[in-house]
PDB file of C-alpha atoms in Angstrom:
ATOM      1  CA  UNK A1003       0.000   0.000   0.000  1.00  0.00           C
ATOM      2  CA  UNK A1004       1.498   3.292  -1.059  1.00  0.00           C
ATOM      3  CA  UNK A1005       0.589   6.632   0.405  1.00  0.00           C
ATOM      4  CA  UNK A1006      -0.262   9.375  -2.023  1.00  0.00           C
ATOM      5  CA  UNK A1007       0.671  12.765  -0.682  1.00  0.00           C
ATOM      6  CA  UNK A1008      -1.336  15.626  -2.109  1.00  0.00           C
ATOM      7  CA  UNK A1009       0.138  19.052  -2.640  1.00  0.00           C
ATOM      8  CA  UNK A1010      -0.618  21.242   0.336  1.00  0.00           C
ATOM      9  CA  UNK A1011      -2.188  24.530  -0.713  1.00  0.00           C
ATOM     10  CA  UNK A1012      -3.449  27.585   1.120  1.00  0.00           C
ATOM     11  CA  UNK A1013      -5.657  30.551   0.449  1.00  0.00           C
ATOM     12  CA  UNK A1014      -3.932  33.749  -0.634  1.00  0.00           C
ATOM     13  CA  UNK A1015      -4.929  35.409   2.673  1.00  0.00           C
ATOM     14  CA  UNK A1016      -3.045  32.730   4.611  1.00  0.00           C
ATOM     15  CA  UNK A1017       0.003  33.028   2.363  1.00  0.00           C
ATOM     16  CA  UNK A1018      -0.018  36.837   2.672  1.00  0.00           C
ATOM     17  CA  UNK A1019      -0.175  36.514   6.457  1.00  0.00           C
ATOM     18  CA  UNK A1020       2.785  34.122   6.458  1.00  0.00           C
ATOM     19  CA  UNK A1021       4.701  36.506   4.185  1.00  0.00           C
ATOM     20  CA  UNK A1022       3.853  39.497   6.403  1.00  0.00           C
ATOM     21  CA  UNK A1023       2.210  41.537   3.652  1.00  0.00           C
ATOM     22  CA  UNK A1024      -1.192  43.188   3.190  1.00  0.00           C
ATOM     23  CA  UNK A1025      -3.258  40.965   0.886  1.00  0.00           C
ATOM     24  CA  UNK A1026      -5.043  43.817  -0.912  1.00  0.00           C
ATOM     25  CA  UNK A1027      -1.687  45.261  -2.011  1.00  0.00           C
ATOM     26  CA  UNK A1028      -0.487  42.027  -3.618  1.00  0.00           C
ATOM     27  CA  UNK A1029      -0.740  41.458  -7.394  1.00  0.00           C
ATOM     28  CA  UNK A1030      -4.068  40.160  -8.740  1.00  0.00           C
ATOM     29  CA  UNK A1031      -2.591  36.812  -9.801  1.00  0.00           C
ATOM     30  CA  UNK A1032      -1.497  36.211  -6.200  1.00  0.00           C
ATOM     31  CA  UNK A1033      -4.907  37.161  -4.747  1.00  0.00           C
ATOM     32  CA  UNK A1034      -6.938  35.139  -7.233  1.00  0.00           C
ATOM     33  CA  UNK A1035      -5.131  31.801  -7.069  1.00  0.00           C
ATOM     34  CA  UNK A1036      -4.074  29.327  -4.452  1.00  0.00           C
ATOM     35  CA  UNK A1037      -0.547  29.079  -3.102  1.00  0.00           C
ATOM     36  CA  UNK A1038       1.200  25.766  -2.622  1.00  0.00           C
ATOM     37  CA  UNK A1039       3.668  25.149   0.170  1.00  0.00           C
ATOM     38  CA  UNK A1040       6.457  24.944  -2.440  1.00  0.00           C
ATOM     39  CA  UNK A1041       5.423  28.308  -3.924  1.00  0.00           C
ATOM     40  CA  UNK A1042       5.352  29.894  -0.469  1.00  0.00           C
ATOM     41  CA  UNK A1043       8.815  28.531   0.298  1.00  0.00           C
ATOM     42  CA  UNK A1044      10.075  29.892  -3.034  1.00  0.00           C
ATOM     43  CA  UNK A1045       8.568  33.324  -2.296  1.00  0.00           C
ATOM     44  CA  UNK A1046      10.255  33.344   1.116  1.00  0.00           C
ATOM     45  CA  UNK A1047      13.620  32.141  -0.191  1.00  0.00           C
ATOM     46  CA  UNK A1048      13.792  34.380  -3.257  1.00  0.00           C
ATOM     47  CA  UNK A1049      11.149  37.130  -3.015  1.00  0.00           C
ATOM     48  CA  UNK A1050      10.104  38.741  -6.314  1.00  0.00           C
ATOM     49  CA  UNK A1051      10.351  42.510  -6.690  1.00  0.00           C
ATOM     50  CA  UNK A1052       6.690  43.140  -5.773  1.00  0.00           C
ATOM     51  CA  UNK A1053       7.159  41.279  -2.474  1.00  0.00           C
ATOM     52  CA  UNK A1054      10.384  43.131  -1.679  1.00  0.00           C
ATOM     53  CA  UNK A1055       8.664  46.451  -2.385  1.00  0.00           C
ATOM     54  CA  UNK A1056       5.653  45.578  -0.196  1.00  0.00           C
ATOM     55  CA  UNK A1057       7.881  44.529   2.683  1.00  0.00           C
ATOM     56  CA  UNK A1058       9.947  47.686   2.359  1.00  0.00           C
ATOM     57  CA  UNK A1059       7.303  50.344   1.660  1.00  0.00           C
ATOM     58  CA  UNK A1060       3.940  48.798   2.590  1.00  0.00           C
ATOM     59  CA  UNK A1061       1.095  49.149   3.020  1.00  0.00           C
ATOM     60  CA  UNK A1062       1.684  46.883   6.005  1.00  0.00           C
ATOM     61  CA  UNK A1063      -0.897  44.710   7.806  1.00  0.00           C
ATOM     62  CA  UNK A1064      -1.724  45.467  11.452  1.00  0.00           C
ATOM     63  CA  UNK A1065       0.711  42.933  12.993  1.00  0.00           C
ATOM     64  CA  UNK A1066       3.604  44.500  11.063  1.00  0.00           C
ATOM     65  CA  UNK A1067       2.470  48.062  11.883  1.00  0.00           C
ATOM     66  CA  UNK A1068       2.208  47.144  15.569  1.00  0.00           C
ATOM     67  CA  UNK A1069       5.673  45.570  15.572  1.00  0.00           C
ATOM     68  CA  UNK A1070       7.261  48.559  13.805  1.00  0.00           C
ATOM     69  CA  UNK A1071       5.665  50.950  16.306  1.00  0.00           C
ATOM     70  CA  UNK A1072       6.502  48.765  19.323  1.00  0.00           C
ATOM     71  CA  UNK A1073       2.873  48.385  20.428  1.00  0.00           C
ATOM     72  CA  UNK A1074       0.265  45.624  20.466  1.00  0.00           C
ATOM     73  CA  UNK A1075      -2.443  45.130  17.851  1.00  0.00           C
ATOM     74  CA  UNK A1076      -4.975  45.920  20.583  1.00  0.00           C
ATOM     75  CA  UNK A1077      -3.077  49.154  21.250  1.00  0.00           C
ATOM     76  CA  UNK A1078      -3.499  50.128  17.610  1.00  0.00           C
ATOM     77  CA  UNK A1079      -7.220  49.452  17.873  1.00  0.00           C
ATOM     78  CA  UNK A1080      -7.509  51.526  21.055  1.00  0.00           C
ATOM     79  CA  UNK A1081      -5.837  54.394  19.204  1.00  0.00           C
ATOM     80  CA  UNK A1082      -8.219  54.038  16.281  1.00  0.00           C
ATOM     81  CA  UNK A1083      -5.559  52.854  13.825  1.00  0.00           C
ATOM     82  CA  UNK A1084      -7.459  50.259  11.802  1.00  0.00           C
ATOM     83  CA  UNK A1085      -6.153  50.844   8.280  1.00  0.00           C
ATOM     84  CA  UNK A1086      -2.895  49.458   6.908  1.00  0.00           C
ATOM     85  CA  UNK A1087      -0.071  51.990   7.016  1.00  0.00           C
ATOM     86  CA  UNK A1088       2.895  52.564   4.731  1.00  0.00           C
ATOM     87  CA  UNK A1089       6.449  52.719   6.018  1.00  0.00           C
ATOM     88  CA  UNK A1090       6.360  56.488   5.450  1.00  0.00           C
ATOM     89  CA  UNK A1091       3.225  56.862   7.597  1.00  0.00           C
ATOM     90  CA  UNK A1092       4.757  54.702  10.343  1.00  0.00           C
ATOM     91  CA  UNK A1093       7.912  56.814  10.369  1.00  0.00           C
ATOM     92  CA  UNK A1094       5.803  59.998  10.530  1.00  0.00           C
ATOM     93  CA  UNK A1095       3.939  58.613  13.561  1.00  0.00           C
ATOM     94  CA  UNK A1096       7.245  57.793  15.249  1.00  0.00           C
ATOM     95  CA  UNK A1097       8.474  61.355  14.607  1.00  0.00           C
ATOM     96  CA  UNK A1098       5.258  62.943  15.890  1.00  0.00           C
ATOM     97  CA  UNK A1099       5.275  60.787  19.021  1.00  0.00           C
ATOM     98  CA  UNK A1100       1.571  61.180  19.809  1.00  0.00           C
ATOM     99  CA  UNK A1101       0.480  60.646  23.406  1.00  0.00           C
ATOM    100  CA  UNK A1102      -1.347  57.391  22.580  1.00  0.00           C
ATOM    101  CA  UNK A1103       1.830  55.922  21.040  1.00  0.00           C
ATOM    102  CA  UNK A1104       3.924  56.704  24.120  1.00  0.00           C
ATOM    103  CA  UNK A1105       1.206  55.265  26.385  1.00  0.00           C
ATOM    104  CA  UNK A1106       0.884  52.071  24.340  1.00  0.00           C
ATOM    105  CA  UNK A1107       4.661  51.614  24.172  1.00  0.00           C
ATOM    106  CA  UNK A1108       4.824  51.924  27.972  1.00  0.00           C
ATOM    107  CA  UNK A1109       2.011  49.378  28.309  1.00  0.00           C
ATOM    108  CA  UNK A1110       3.816  47.002  25.939  1.00  0.00           C
ATOM    109  CA  UNK A1111       7.063  47.408  27.908  1.00  0.00           C
ATOM    110  CA  UNK A1112       5.212  46.507  31.128  1.00  0.00           C
ATOM    111  CA  UNK A1113       3.712  43.425  29.477  1.00  0.00           C
ATOM    112  CA  UNK A1114       7.158  42.269  28.300  1.00  0.00           C
ATOM    113  CA  UNK A1115       8.636  42.904  31.752  1.00  0.00           C
ATOM    114  CA  UNK A1116       5.860  40.912  33.424  1.00  0.00           C
ATOM    115  CA  UNK A1117       6.245  38.052  30.925  1.00  0.00           C
ATOM    116  CA  UNK A1118       9.979  37.908  31.631  1.00  0.00           C
ATOM    117  CA  UNK A1119       9.318  37.880  35.382  1.00  0.00           C
ATOM    118  CA  UNK A1120       6.853  34.993  35.050  1.00  0.00           C
ATOM    119  CA  UNK A1121       9.206  33.056  32.779  1.00  0.00           C
ATOM    120  CA  UNK A1122      12.043  33.474  35.290  1.00  0.00           C
ATOM    121  CA  UNK A1123       9.792  32.420  38.160  1.00  0.00           C
ATOM    122  CA  UNK A1124       8.678  29.301  36.279  1.00  0.00           C
ATOM    123  CA  UNK A1125      12.281  28.442  35.426  1.00  0.00           C
ATOM    124  CA  UNK A1126      13.262  28.728  39.088  1.00  0.00           C
ATOM    125  CA  UNK A1127      10.326  26.529  40.022  1.00  0.00           C
ATOM    126  CA  UNK A1128      11.429  23.881  37.499  1.00  0.00           C
ATOM    127  CA  UNK A1129      14.989  23.840  38.860  1.00  0.00           C
TER     128      UNK A1129
END
């Protein structure tokens, strides 16, 4: 009995998420088809020009925007930032330093500090 392995495919939205790009900004042929695991690996290993440009200039999806600003996705939502932003817009926000951004960065720093404390405590408990 032989096992037949089918080609694993994913929706374009899933592939865009794995690539860290905003789906609506990708080329039509990417959005309209399906992406195989091999195609995804090829895109990650040797990104075409459109993918390089999207990663560099955006528009970026919320997880990427949040990471570039040093805040959580929930922090973006609290601030009313729901649309994808370009790299230029992100840099402008960093330069402006609005009050909400400073507050959310402080909140994120506290969360990271607390996570590190819990991790250390659990490690001590294991030892």
